[in-house]
mmCIF file of C-alpha atoms and ligand atoms in Angstrom:
data_model
loop_
_atom_site.group_PDB
_atom_site.id
_atom_site.type_symbol
_atom_site.label_atom_id
_atom_site.label_comp_id
_atom_site.label_asym_id
_atom_site.label_seq_id
_atom_site.Cartn_x
_atom_site.Cartn_y
_atom_site.Cartn_z
ATOM 1 C CA MET A 1406 20.134 6.990 6.349
ATOM 2 C CA ASN A 1407 23.573 8.757 4.909
ATOM 3 C CA PHE A 1408 25.781 6.692 3.109
ATOM 4 C CA SER A 1409 29.306 7.825 3.186
ATOM 5 C CA ARG A 1410 30.502 5.948 0.146
ATOM 6 C CA LYS A 1411 27.866 5.177 -2.677
ATOM 7 C CA ILE A 1412 28.458 2.385 -5.091
ATOM 8 C CA PRO A 1413 28.734 3.148 -8.890
ATOM 9 C CA VAL A 1414 25.435 1.431 -10.697
ATOM 10 C CA GLY A 1415 24.500 1.834 -14.416
ATOM 11 C CA ILE A 1416 20.959 2.707 -15.112
ATOM 12 C CA SER A 1417 18.435 2.984 -18.236
ATOM 13 C CA GLN A 1418 18.626 7.241 -18.450
ATOM 14 C CA CYS A 1419 14.653 7.104 -18.824
ATOM 15 C CA ALA A 1420 14.245 5.739 -15.165
ATOM 16 C CA MET A 1421 15.758 8.892 -14.126
ATOM 17 C CA GLY A 1422 13.556 11.075 -15.176
ATOM 18 C CA ASP A 1423 15.103 11.917 -18.237
ATOM 19 C CA ALA A 1424 12.847 12.353 -21.361
ATOM 20 C CA VAL A 1425 14.843 10.145 -23.654
ATOM 21 C CA ARG A 1426 12.102 7.911 -24.540
ATOM 22 C CA PHE A 1427 10.898 7.437 -28.369
ATOM 23 C CA ASN A 1428 7.846 9.473 -27.234
ATOM 24 C CA GLY A 1429 9.351 12.215 -25.616
ATOM 25 C CA GLY A 1430 8.497 10.787 -22.114
ATOM 26 C CA HIS A 1431 10.321 9.172 -19.685
ATOM 27 C CA LYS A 1432 10.014 6.753 -17.033
ATOM 28 C CA HIS A 1433 10.804 7.987 -13.766
ATOM 29 C CA SER A 1434 11.323 5.471 -10.620
ATOM 30 C CA LYS A 1435 11.118 7.000 -7.626
ATOM 31 C CA VAL A 1436 12.453 4.033 -6.182
ATOM 32 C CA CYS A 1437 15.692 3.990 -7.989
ATOM 33 C CA THR A 1438 16.279 7.745 -7.664
ATOM 34 C CA GLU A 1439 14.986 8.477 -4.186
ATOM 35 C CA LEU A 1440 15.193 5.237 -2.065
ATOM 36 C CA LEU A 1441 18.089 3.388 -3.716
ATOM 37 C CA GLY A 1442 19.822 6.661 -5.059
ATOM 38 C CA GLN A 1443 20.732 7.111 -1.180
ATOM 39 C CA CYS A 1444 23.502 4.315 -1.718
ATOM 40 C CA PHE A 1445 24.002 4.044 -5.328
ATOM 41 C CA ASP A 1446 25.982 6.587 -7.483
ATOM 42 C CA TYR A 1447 24.122 6.179 -11.120
ATOM 43 C CA VAL A 1448 25.628 5.694 -14.165
ATOM 44 C CA PRO A 1449 22.833 6.888 -16.536
ATOM 45 C CA LEU A 1450 22.870 5.562 -20.586
ATOM 46 C CA CYS A 1451 20.195 5.576 -23.017
ATOM 47 C CA PRO A 1452 21.329 3.422 -26.105
ATOM 48 C CA GLU A 1453 18.798 4.291 -28.452
ATOM 49 C CA VAL A 1454 20.127 8.216 -27.982
ATOM 50 C CA ALA A 1455 23.238 7.480 -27.780
ATOM 51 C CA ILE A 1456 23.429 5.536 -31.254
ATOM 52 C CA GLY A 1457 21.654 8.639 -32.454
ATOM 53 C CA MET A 1458 18.074 7.722 -32.911
ATOM 54 C CA GLY A 1459 16.879 10.788 -31.471
ATOM 55 C CA VAL A 1460 13.793 11.801 -29.221
ATOM 56 C CA PRO A 1461 11.352 11.571 -30.153
ATOM 57 C CA ARG A 1462 12.061 8.695 -32.753
ATOM 58 C CA LYS A 1463 9.968 5.931 -34.367
ATOM 59 C CA PRO A 1464 9.218 2.982 -32.345
ATOM 60 C CA ILE A 1465 11.532 -0.179 -32.693
ATOM 61 C CA HIS A 1466 10.847 -3.974 -31.698
ATOM 62 C CA LEU A 1467 12.592 -7.324 -31.749
ATOM 63 C CA LEU A 1468 12.131 -9.252 -34.987
ATOM 64 C CA VAL A 1469 12.557 -12.987 -35.024
ATOM 65 C CA GLU A 1470 12.026 -15.917 -37.833
ATOM 66 C CA LYS A 1471 10.180 -18.294 -35.803
ATOM 67 C CA ASP A 1472 8.783 -19.337 -32.527
ATOM 68 C CA GLY A 1473 11.586 -20.910 -30.060
ATOM 69 C CA ALA A 1474 14.177 -18.603 -31.686
ATOM 70 C CA PRO A 1475 17.563 -18.435 -29.822
ATOM 71 C CA VAL A 1476 17.568 -15.387 -27.449
ATOM 72 C CA ASP A 1477 20.560 -13.961 -29.933
ATOM 73 C CA ALA A 1478 18.812 -14.931 -32.690
ATOM 74 C CA VAL A 1479 16.973 -11.671 -32.914
ATOM 75 C CA ARG A 1480 17.224 -8.077 -34.966
ATOM 76 C CA VAL A 1481 15.829 -4.941 -33.751
ATOM 77 C CA ILE A 1482 13.836 -3.397 -36.401
ATOM 78 C CA GLY A 1483 11.397 -0.548 -37.040
ATOM 79 C CA VAL A 1484 8.155 -1.165 -36.415
ATOM 80 C CA ASP A 1485 6.734 0.572 -39.337
ATOM 81 C CA ASP A 1486 9.441 0.402 -41.696
ATOM 82 C CA ALA A 1487 11.284 -2.947 -41.365
ATOM 83 C CA SER A 1488 14.398 -1.314 -43.308
ATOM 84 C CA VAL A 1489 15.572 -0.137 -40.362
ATOM 85 C CA ASP A 1490 17.819 -2.132 -38.300
ATOM 86 C CA VAL A 1491 19.529 -0.803 -35.226
ATOM 87 C CA THR A 1492 20.881 -4.281 -34.173
ATOM 88 C CA ALA A 1493 24.574 -3.715 -34.854
ATOM 89 C CA PRO A 1494 24.709 -0.411 -33.733
ATOM 90 C CA LEU A 1495 23.245 -1.132 -30.452
ATOM 91 C CA ARG A 1496 25.651 -3.789 -29.840
ATOM 92 C CA ASP A 1497 28.681 -2.110 -30.747
ATOM 93 C CA TYR A 1498 27.314 0.740 -28.399
ATOM 94 C CA ALA A 1499 26.884 -1.856 -25.711
ATOM 95 C CA ASP A 1500 30.736 -3.158 -26.707
ATOM 96 C CA SER A 1501 31.986 0.532 -26.514
ATOM 97 C CA VAL A 1502 30.889 1.338 -22.955
ATOM 98 C CA VAL A 1503 32.691 -1.418 -21.359
ATOM 99 C CA PRO A 1504 35.389 0.312 -20.356
ATOM 100 C CA GLU A 1505 33.270 2.964 -18.778
ATOM 101 C CA LEU A 1506 31.262 0.170 -17.025
ATOM 102 C CA GLN A 1507 34.100 -1.846 -15.546
ATOM 103 C CA LYS A 1508 33.379 0.469 -12.373
ATOM 104 C CA VAL A 1509 29.689 -0.253 -11.881
ATOM 105 C CA ARG A 1510 28.401 -2.933 -9.130
ATOM 106 C CA GLY A 1511 25.035 -3.369 -10.747
ATOM 107 C CA TYR A 1512 22.919 -2.184 -13.533
ATOM 108 C CA ILE A 1513 19.054 -1.482 -13.487
ATOM 109 C CA PHE A 1514 17.625 -1.978 -16.842
ATOM 110 C CA MET A 1515 14.114 -0.680 -18.131
ATOM 111 C CA GLN A 1516 11.664 -3.555 -18.613
ATOM 112 C CA ASN A 1517 9.545 -4.517 -22.194
ATOM 113 C CA SER A 1518 12.286 -2.275 -24.102
ATOM 114 C CA PRO A 1519 13.787 -4.082 -27.090
ATOM 115 C CA SER A 1520 17.524 -2.492 -26.056
ATOM 116 C CA CYS A 1521 17.244 -2.550 -22.191
ATOM 117 C CA GLY A 1522 14.720 -5.453 -21.199
ATOM 118 C CA LEU A 1523 16.247 -7.936 -18.987
ATOM 119 C CA ARG A 1524 13.719 -10.323 -19.559
ATOM 120 C CA GLY A 1525 10.243 -11.191 -21.400
ATOM 121 C CA VAL A 1526 10.277 -8.751 -24.064
ATOM 122 C CA ARG A 1527 7.783 -9.202 -26.851
ATOM 123 C CA ARG A 1528 9.237 -10.428 -29.750
ATOM 124 C CA TYR A 1529 7.500 -10.470 -33.500
ATOM 125 C CA LEU A 1530 7.285 -11.888 -36.600
ATOM 126 C CA ALA A 1531 8.184 -10.358 -39.972
ATOM 127 C CA ASN A 1532 4.495 -9.966 -40.723
ATOM 128 C CA GLY A 1533 3.853 -7.906 -37.287
ATOM 129 C CA HIS A 1534 2.243 -10.711 -35.127
ATOM 130 C CA GLY A 1535 3.633 -11.193 -31.651
ATOM 131 C CA ILE A 1536 4.858 -14.686 -31.051
ATOM 132 C CA ASP A 1537 6.289 -14.765 -27.645
ATOM 133 C CA SER A 1538 7.689 -12.959 -25.153
ATOM 134 C CA GLU A 1539 11.146 -14.498 -24.433
ATOM 135 C CA GLY A 1540 13.297 -11.450 -26.012
ATOM 136 C CA VAL A 1541 15.850 -9.862 -24.115
ATOM 137 C CA GLY A 1542 16.772 -6.147 -25.161
ATOM 138 C CA VAL A 1543 19.905 -6.222 -27.341
ATOM 139 C CA PHE A 1544 21.987 -3.721 -25.355
ATOM 140 C CA ALA A 1545 21.060 -5.650 -21.860
ATOM 141 C CA ARG A 1546 22.027 -9.042 -23.477
ATOM 142 C CA ARG A 1547 25.594 -7.598 -24.802
ATOM 143 C CA LEU A 1548 26.307 -6.156 -21.464
ATOM 144 C CA GLN A 1549 24.925 -9.519 -20.029
ATOM 145 C CA GLN A 1550 27.901 -11.172 -22.041
ATOM 146 C CA GLN A 1551 30.464 -8.882 -21.368
ATOM 147 C CA PHE A 1552 29.641 -9.012 -17.276
ATOM 148 C CA PRO A 1553 28.266 -12.382 -16.778
ATOM 149 C CA HIS A 1554 28.097 -11.933 -13.043
ATOM 150 C CA LEU A 1555 27.255 -8.396 -12.610
ATOM 151 C CA PRO A 1556 24.020 -8.009 -10.674
ATOM 152 C CA MET A 1557 21.139 -6.840 -12.710
ATOM 153 C CA GLU A 1558 17.685 -6.416 -12.062
ATOM 154 C CA GLU A 1559 14.682 -4.595 -13.927
ATOM 155 C CA VAL A 1560 13.143 -1.178 -12.757
ATOM 156 C CA GLY A 1561 9.876 -2.259 -12.469
ATOM 157 C CA ARG A 1562 10.834 -5.539 -10.248
ATOM 158 C CA LEU A 1563 12.375 -3.191 -7.808
ATOM 159 C CA ASN A 1564 9.234 -2.295 -6.635
ATOM 160 C CA ASN A 1565 9.169 -5.639 -4.878
ATOM 161 C CA ASN A 1566 10.593 -5.521 -1.554
ATOM 162 C CA GLU A 1567 12.061 -8.895 -1.701
ATOM 163 C CA LEU A 1568 13.320 -8.632 -5.212
ATOM 164 C CA ARG A 1569 14.874 -5.148 -4.174
ATOM 165 C CA GLU A 1570 16.409 -6.520 -0.935
ATOM 166 C CA ASN A 1571 17.846 -9.383 -2.987
ATOM 167 C CA PHE A 1572 19.166 -7.027 -5.666
ATOM 168 C CA LEU A 1573 20.972 -4.609 -3.054
ATOM 169 C CA THR A 1574 22.560 -8.071 -1.286
ATOM 170 C CA ARG A 1575 24.118 -9.049 -4.855
ATOM 171 C CA VAL A 1576 25.340 -5.317 -5.414
ATOM 172 C CA PHE A 1577 26.768 -4.936 -1.868
ATOM 173 C CA ALA A 1578 28.443 -8.575 -2.373
ATOM 174 C CA TYR A 1579 29.727 -7.351 -5.822
ATOM 175 C CA ASP A 1580 31.250 -4.405 -4.601
ATOM 176 C CA ALA A 1581 32.896 -6.264 -1.453
ATOM 177 C CA TRP A 1582 34.523 -8.785 -3.682
ATOM 178 C CA PHE A 1583 36.183 -5.911 -6.013
ATOM 179 C CA ARG A 1584 37.146 -3.877 -2.973
ATOM 180 C CA TYR A 1585 38.907 -6.434 -0.911
ATOM 181 C CA VAL A 1586 39.465 -9.211 -3.114
ATOM 182 C CA GLU A 1587 40.029 -8.896 -7.002
ATOM 183 C CA SER A 1588 41.486 -5.211 -6.567
ATOM 184 C CA GLY A 1589 42.174 -5.279 -3.084
ATOM 185 C CA ASP A 1590 41.859 -1.644 -2.695
ATOM 186 C CA THR A 1591 39.880 -0.224 0.206
ATOM 187 C CA GLY A 1592 38.602 3.411 0.049
ATOM 188 C CA ASP A 1593 41.646 5.283 0.335
ATOM 189 C CA ALA A 1594 43.740 2.898 -1.444
ATOM 190 C CA VAL A 1595 42.039 3.383 -4.342
ATOM 191 C CA ALA A 1596 44.270 6.008 -5.729
ATOM 192 C CA GLN A 1597 47.264 3.303 -5.765
ATOM 193 C CA ASP A 1598 45.205 1.421 -8.423
ATOM 194 C CA ALA A 1599 43.647 3.989 -10.241
ATOM 195 C CA ASP A 1600 42.570 2.094 -13.394
ATOM 196 C CA ASN A 1601 41.003 -0.320 -10.829
ATOM 197 C CA ASN A 1602 42.984 -3.325 -12.330
ATOM 198 C CA VAL A 1603 42.762 -6.813 -11.195
ATOM 199 C CA ASP A 1604 45.900 -7.720 -9.417
ATOM 200 C CA ILE A 1605 45.591 -11.778 -9.315
ATOM 201 C CA SER A 1606 49.409 -12.362 -9.168
ATOM 202 C CA GLY A 1607 49.423 -13.145 -5.560
ATOM 203 C CA ALA A 1608 52.859 -11.366 -5.547
ATOM 204 C CA ASP A 1609 51.981 -8.306 -3.379
ATOM 205 C CA LYS A 1610 49.854 -8.698 -0.765
ATOM 206 C CA ARG A 1611 46.887 -6.277 -0.418
ATOM 207 C CA PRO A 1612 44.482 -5.691 2.423
ATOM 208 C CA GLY A 1613 41.274 -8.447 2.588
ATOM 209 C CA ILE A 1614 38.243 -8.074 3.947
ATOM 210 C CA SER A 1615 39.298 -7.634 7.289
ATOM 211 C CA GLY A 1616 42.039 -5.285 6.450
ATOM 212 C CA ARG A 1617 45.063 -7.611 7.197
ATOM 213 C CA PRO A 1618 47.442 -7.549 3.846
ATOM 214 C CA LEU A 1619 47.091 -10.913 2.459
ATOM 215 C CA SER A 1620 47.797 -13.150 -0.716
ATOM 216 C CA PHE A 1621 45.194 -13.440 -3.547
ATOM 217 C CA LEU A 1622 44.090 -16.627 -1.952
ATOM 218 C CA ALA A 1623 43.850 -16.111 1.383
ATOM 219 C CA ARG A 1624 41.723 -12.932 0.483
ATOM 220 C CA VAL A 1625 39.605 -15.133 -1.384
ATOM 221 C CA ILE A 1626 39.152 -17.367 1.320
ATOM 222 C CA GLU A 1627 38.632 -14.954 3.762
ATOM 223 C CA PHE A 1628 35.886 -13.595 1.685
ATOM 224 C CA TYR A 1629 34.128 -17.059 1.580
ATOM 225 C CA THR A 1630 34.241 -17.085 5.239
ATOM 226 C CA ALA A 1631 32.750 -14.140 5.960
ATOM 227 C CA TYR A 1632 29.851 -14.629 3.692
ATOM 228 C CA LYS A 1633 29.205 -18.545 4.768
ATOM 229 C CA TYR A 1634 26.227 -17.924 6.602
ATOM 230 C CA LEU A 1635 24.852 -15.577 4.507
ATOM 231 C CA LEU A 1636 25.272 -17.861 1.497
ATOM 232 C CA MET A 1637 24.037 -20.389 3.042
ATOM 233 C CA ALA A 1638 21.136 -18.203 3.745
ATOM 234 C CA HIS A 1639 20.645 -18.179 0.042
ATOM 235 C CA HIS A 1640 21.430 -21.958 -0.736
ATOM 236 C CA GLN A 1641 23.339 -24.343 1.355
ATOM 237 C CA ASP A 1642 23.989 -27.039 -1.368
ATOM 238 C CA LYS A 1643 25.808 -24.516 -3.305
ATOM 239 C CA THR A 1644 27.630 -22.818 -0.661
ATOM 240 C CA ARG A 1645 29.065 -26.206 0.594
ATOM 241 C CA ALA A 1646 30.164 -27.197 -3.363
ATOM 242 C CA LEU A 1647 31.939 -23.876 -3.220
ATOM 243 C CA GLY A 1648 33.491 -24.592 0.227
ATOM 244 C CA LYS A 1649 34.842 -28.036 -1.959
ATOM 245 C CA VAL A 1650 36.161 -25.583 -4.924
ATOM 246 C CA LEU A 1651 38.202 -23.451 -2.197
ATOM 247 C CA ALA A 1652 39.469 -26.799 -0.807
ATOM 248 C CA ASP A 1653 40.816 -27.529 -4.141
ATOM 249 C CA ALA A 1654 41.873 -24.211 -4.976
ATOM 250 C CA LYS A 1655 45.600 -24.687 -5.407
ATOM 251 C CA SER A 1656 45.240 -26.468 -8.330
ATOM 252 C CA MET A 1657 43.728 -23.739 -10.386
ATOM 253 C CA SER A 1658 45.458 -20.485 -11.686
ATOM 254 C CA GLU A 1659 44.210 -17.246 -9.870
ATOM 255 C CA ALA A 1660 42.727 -16.081 -13.066
ATOM 256 C CA GLU A 1661 40.301 -19.387 -13.091
ATOM 257 C CA LEU A 1662 39.749 -19.385 -9.455
ATOM 258 C CA ALA A 1663 38.555 -15.380 -9.262
ATOM 259 C CA PHE A 1664 36.322 -16.113 -12.183
ATOM 260 C CA GLU A 1665 34.607 -19.230 -10.482
ATOM 261 C CA VAL A 1666 34.333 -18.295 -6.903
ATOM 262 C CA ARG A 1667 32.969 -14.966 -8.040
ATOM 263 C CA GLY A 1668 30.200 -16.561 -10.578
ATOM 264 C CA ARG A 1669 29.417 -19.115 -7.828
ATOM 265 C CA ILE A 1670 28.840 -16.218 -4.896
ATOM 266 C CA MET A 1671 26.883 -14.329 -7.617
ATOM 267 C CA ASP A 1672 25.070 -17.234 -8.493
ATOM 268 C CA ILE A 1673 24.219 -18.253 -4.822
ATOM 269 C CA LEU A 1674 22.954 -14.780 -4.009
ATOM 270 C CA SER A 1675 20.659 -14.677 -6.992
ATOM 271 C CA ARG A 1676 18.494 -17.058 -5.236
ATOM 272 C CA PRO A 1677 16.176 -15.045 -2.686
ATOM 273 C CA ALA A 1678 16.856 -16.314 0.729
ATOM 274 C CA SER A 1679 13.932 -18.058 2.049
ATOM 275 C CA ARG A 1680 12.805 -17.658 5.843
ATOM 276 C CA LYS A 1681 13.467 -21.290 6.373
ATOM 277 C CA ASP A 1682 17.095 -20.824 5.089
ATOM 278 C CA LYS A 1683 17.712 -17.827 7.212
ATOM 279 C CA THR A 1684 16.432 -19.130 10.064
ATOM 280 C CA ASN A 1685 19.046 -22.256 9.467
ATOM 281 C CA ALA A 1686 22.087 -19.573 9.371
ATOM 282 C CA LEU A 1687 20.621 -17.650 12.125
ATOM 283 C CA MET A 1688 20.504 -20.991 14.484
ATOM 284 C CA HIS A 1689 24.225 -21.580 13.362
ATOM 285 C CA SER A 1690 25.051 -17.969 14.320
ATOM 286 C CA ALA A 1691 23.599 -18.227 17.908
ATOM 287 C CA GLY A 1692 25.496 -21.762 18.011
ATOM 288 C CA HIS A 1693 28.593 -19.900 18.327
ATOM 289 C CA LEU A 1694 27.676 -17.607 20.893
ATOM 290 C CA SER A 1695 25.922 -20.394 22.964
ATOM 291 C CA GLU A 1696 28.714 -20.863 25.243
ATOM 292 C CA PHE A 1697 28.655 -17.373 26.704
ATOM 293 C CA LEU A 1698 25.021 -17.208 27.214
ATOM 294 C CA ASP A 1699 23.192 -18.360 30.257
ATOM 295 C CA LYS A 1700 20.482 -20.500 29.990
ATOM 296 C CA ARG A 1701 17.667 -17.377 30.454
ATOM 297 C CA GLU A 1702 19.873 -15.579 27.618
ATOM 298 C CA LYS A 1703 19.969 -18.881 25.442
ATOM 299 C CA ALA A 1704 16.288 -19.673 25.917
ATOM 300 C CA GLU A 1705 15.050 -16.024 25.039
ATOM 301 C CA LEU A 1706 17.699 -16.054 21.618
ATOM 302 C CA LYS A 1707 16.002 -19.412 20.707
ATOM 303 C CA GLU A 1708 12.284 -18.214 21.193
ATOM 304 C CA LEU A 1709 13.333 -15.085 19.152
ATOM 305 C CA ILE A 1710 14.685 -17.394 16.156
ATOM 306 C CA GLU A 1711 11.432 -19.435 16.297
ATOM 307 C CA ASP A 1712 9.327 -16.414 16.258
ATOM 308 C CA TYR A 1713 11.129 -14.876 13.282
ATOM 309 C CA ARG A 1714 10.708 -18.500 11.638
ATOM 310 C CA VAL A 1715 6.989 -18.293 11.959
ATOM 311 C CA GLY A 1716 6.695 -14.686 10.667
ATOM 312 C CA HIS A 1717 5.973 -13.176 14.245
ATOM 313 C CA LYS A 1718 9.229 -11.378 14.613
ATOM 314 C CA PRO A 1719 11.055 -9.348 11.828
ATOM 315 C CA LEU A 1720 14.848 -10.304 11.160
ATOM 316 C CA SER A 1721 16.098 -7.333 12.390
ATOM 317 C CA ALA A 1722 14.976 -8.104 15.911
ATOM 318 C CA VAL A 1723 17.257 -11.245 15.899
ATOM 319 C CA LEU A 1724 20.139 -9.495 14.343
ATOM 320 C CA THR A 1725 20.189 -6.765 17.115
ATOM 321 C CA LEU A 1726 20.110 -9.938 19.475
ATOM 322 C CA LEU A 1727 22.972 -11.561 18.237
ATOM 323 C CA ARG A 1728 24.963 -8.490 17.774
ATOM 324 C CA HIS A 1729 24.106 -7.602 21.473
ATOM 325 C CA TYR A 1730 25.927 -10.872 22.500
ATOM 326 C CA LEU A 1731 28.693 -10.653 19.724
ATOM 327 C CA PRO A 1732 31.270 -9.221 22.087
ATOM 328 C CA ARG A 1733 31.541 -12.167 24.323
ATOM 329 C CA SER A 1734 33.113 -14.098 21.796
ATOM 330 C CA PRO A 1735 36.440 -14.026 21.193
ATOM 331 C CA HIS A 1736 36.270 -16.035 17.936
ATOM 332 C CA SER A 1737 36.833 -13.841 14.610
ATOM 333 C CA PHE A 1738 34.751 -16.302 12.523
ATOM 334 C CA ILE A 1739 31.416 -15.279 13.870
ATOM 335 C CA HIS A 1740 32.328 -11.515 14.187
ATOM 336 C CA SER A 1741 33.452 -11.438 10.243
ATOM 337 C CA GLN A 1742 29.972 -12.770 9.506
ATOM 338 C CA VAL A 1743 28.271 -10.349 6.750
ATOM 339 C CA LEU A 1744 24.990 -12.215 7.722
ATOM 340 C CA LEU A 1745 25.357 -10.376 11.160
ATOM 341 C CA ALA A 1746 26.098 -6.760 9.522
ATOM 342 C CA ALA A 1747 23.058 -4.281 8.791
ATOM 343 C CA GLU A 1748 20.872 -5.946 6.071
ATOM 344 C CA PRO A 1749 19.144 -3.844 3.823
ATOM 345 C CA ALA A 1750 15.942 -3.490 5.608
ATOM 346 C CA GLU A 1751 18.065 -1.954 8.297
ATOM 347 C CA LEU A 1752 19.541 0.788 6.026
ATOM 348 C CA GLY A 1753 15.869 1.558 5.432
ATOM 349 C CA LEU A 1754 15.912 0.405 1.975
ATOM 350 C CA CYS A 1755 13.076 -1.982 1.879
ATOM 351 C CA ASP A 1756 9.818 -0.194 2.781
ATOM 352 C CA PHE A 1757 8.975 2.734 0.356
ATOM 353 C CA ASN A 1758 5.783 3.661 -0.404
HETATM 354 S S1 LIG B 683 14.515 1.984 -22.067
HETATM 355 FE FE1 LIG B 683 16.510 2.247 -22.531
HETATM 356 S S2 LIG B 683 16.485 2.922 -24.903
HETATM 357 FE FE2 LIG B 683 14.333 2.779 -24.084
HETATM 358 S S3 LIG B 683 14.440 5.395 -23.357
HETATM 359 FE FE3 LIG B 683 14.878 3.889 -21.550
HETATM 360 S S4 LIG B 683 16.981 4.193 -21.470
HETATM 361 FE FE4 LIG B 683 16.393 4.572 -23.730
#
C-alpha cells in the first residue's frame, strides 16, 4: 500500500534500530519501521542520549520513597550510584521538544524504560528493592502532560493486532482533527499556515472535512457528524454525551470547545471497538441504505452483518457491500461516515508476521 501523505509520529529512537540504548544496543521494531512506517513519518528521539548520558551509559531506574507513591513522585537515579539524578534534565528535555512535537499526531514509546515507558515501569526503594510496577517514564509522563490528547502507545503492544488497529484509528482521527477542524488546513493549504497555528477565531472560514468553507463551530459539528458511527462503535453512551455537549456548544468559547471535543473524541476512541458495538454501528449504517435496496439485497446485507457479528465474516466484507450500495443514497450523512472508509485492516496494516 502506498500512502500519498505520511503522518508525523514521534518514536523512541531505539525502536528505529539505532544503537542508543544504555548497553550500546537497540530494540528495532519491524512492526514500527516496516509496517507502520508505510504511513508514518517518524520523529525519533532518545531523551537519555539527548541529555548527554552517552552510549553506553550506566543504567538508571525509577526511585520512590514508599509503596503507592503518586506517579509524579519519582526520581530517575543511577542504579549503581544514587547521586546520579537525571529527573530534571529529562523533564526539561521533554519541555524543550514540545515545539518540535506540535506537528506529530501520535507517539510510540519503548516499554519498561524509566524515561520512555508509558505504563507499568518497575519502581524501586532507596534500598534497591523493587516495590511495584506502577511507574511511567519521566520523559513520557511529561509529554502526556504537554499533549493530553495525543495518541500514545508502547512498541511492544503494537505487536497485538487489536491494539495496533486502535492506535491507528486514534492517530488517523487526531490527524484529521488538526487538518480539518483546528488548523483547517488540507494538504496544499498548509503553506498558508506554515506555523500550523490553531485558528479558532471563527472569523475566517476554512475548509472542513467536506472541503466546504465553514466557521469553526460548523467544522466541529461536521467532524463529529462524520465520525458519529465510528465513535458509536467505540462507546455509545459517551458518543451520545458528546452530542449533548455540541447541542450546548454556543455557550462555550471556541478554545474551550476545541479542547473539550478533541478530548472526548480521543477518549472515546481509546476504548477498543467491540464486535457487538461495531455490529450496532453497521446496522445503523445499513438502515440508512435500506430504502434503496430490494428485498433480496436487504436480506443479504442483514445476513452478512449477522455473519460478522458471530465472527464468520470479516468487517471488510460488510464494509465492501455497504460501499457498493452507498452511491444509491443521495444523503450526505451516510456518505460522510468515516466508519465506512478504509479501515486499518483493509490498508494492510493489521496482519504482520
Ligand atoms: S527507551 Fe528511550 S531513553 Fe531508552 S534507549 Fe530507547 S529512546 Fe533512548
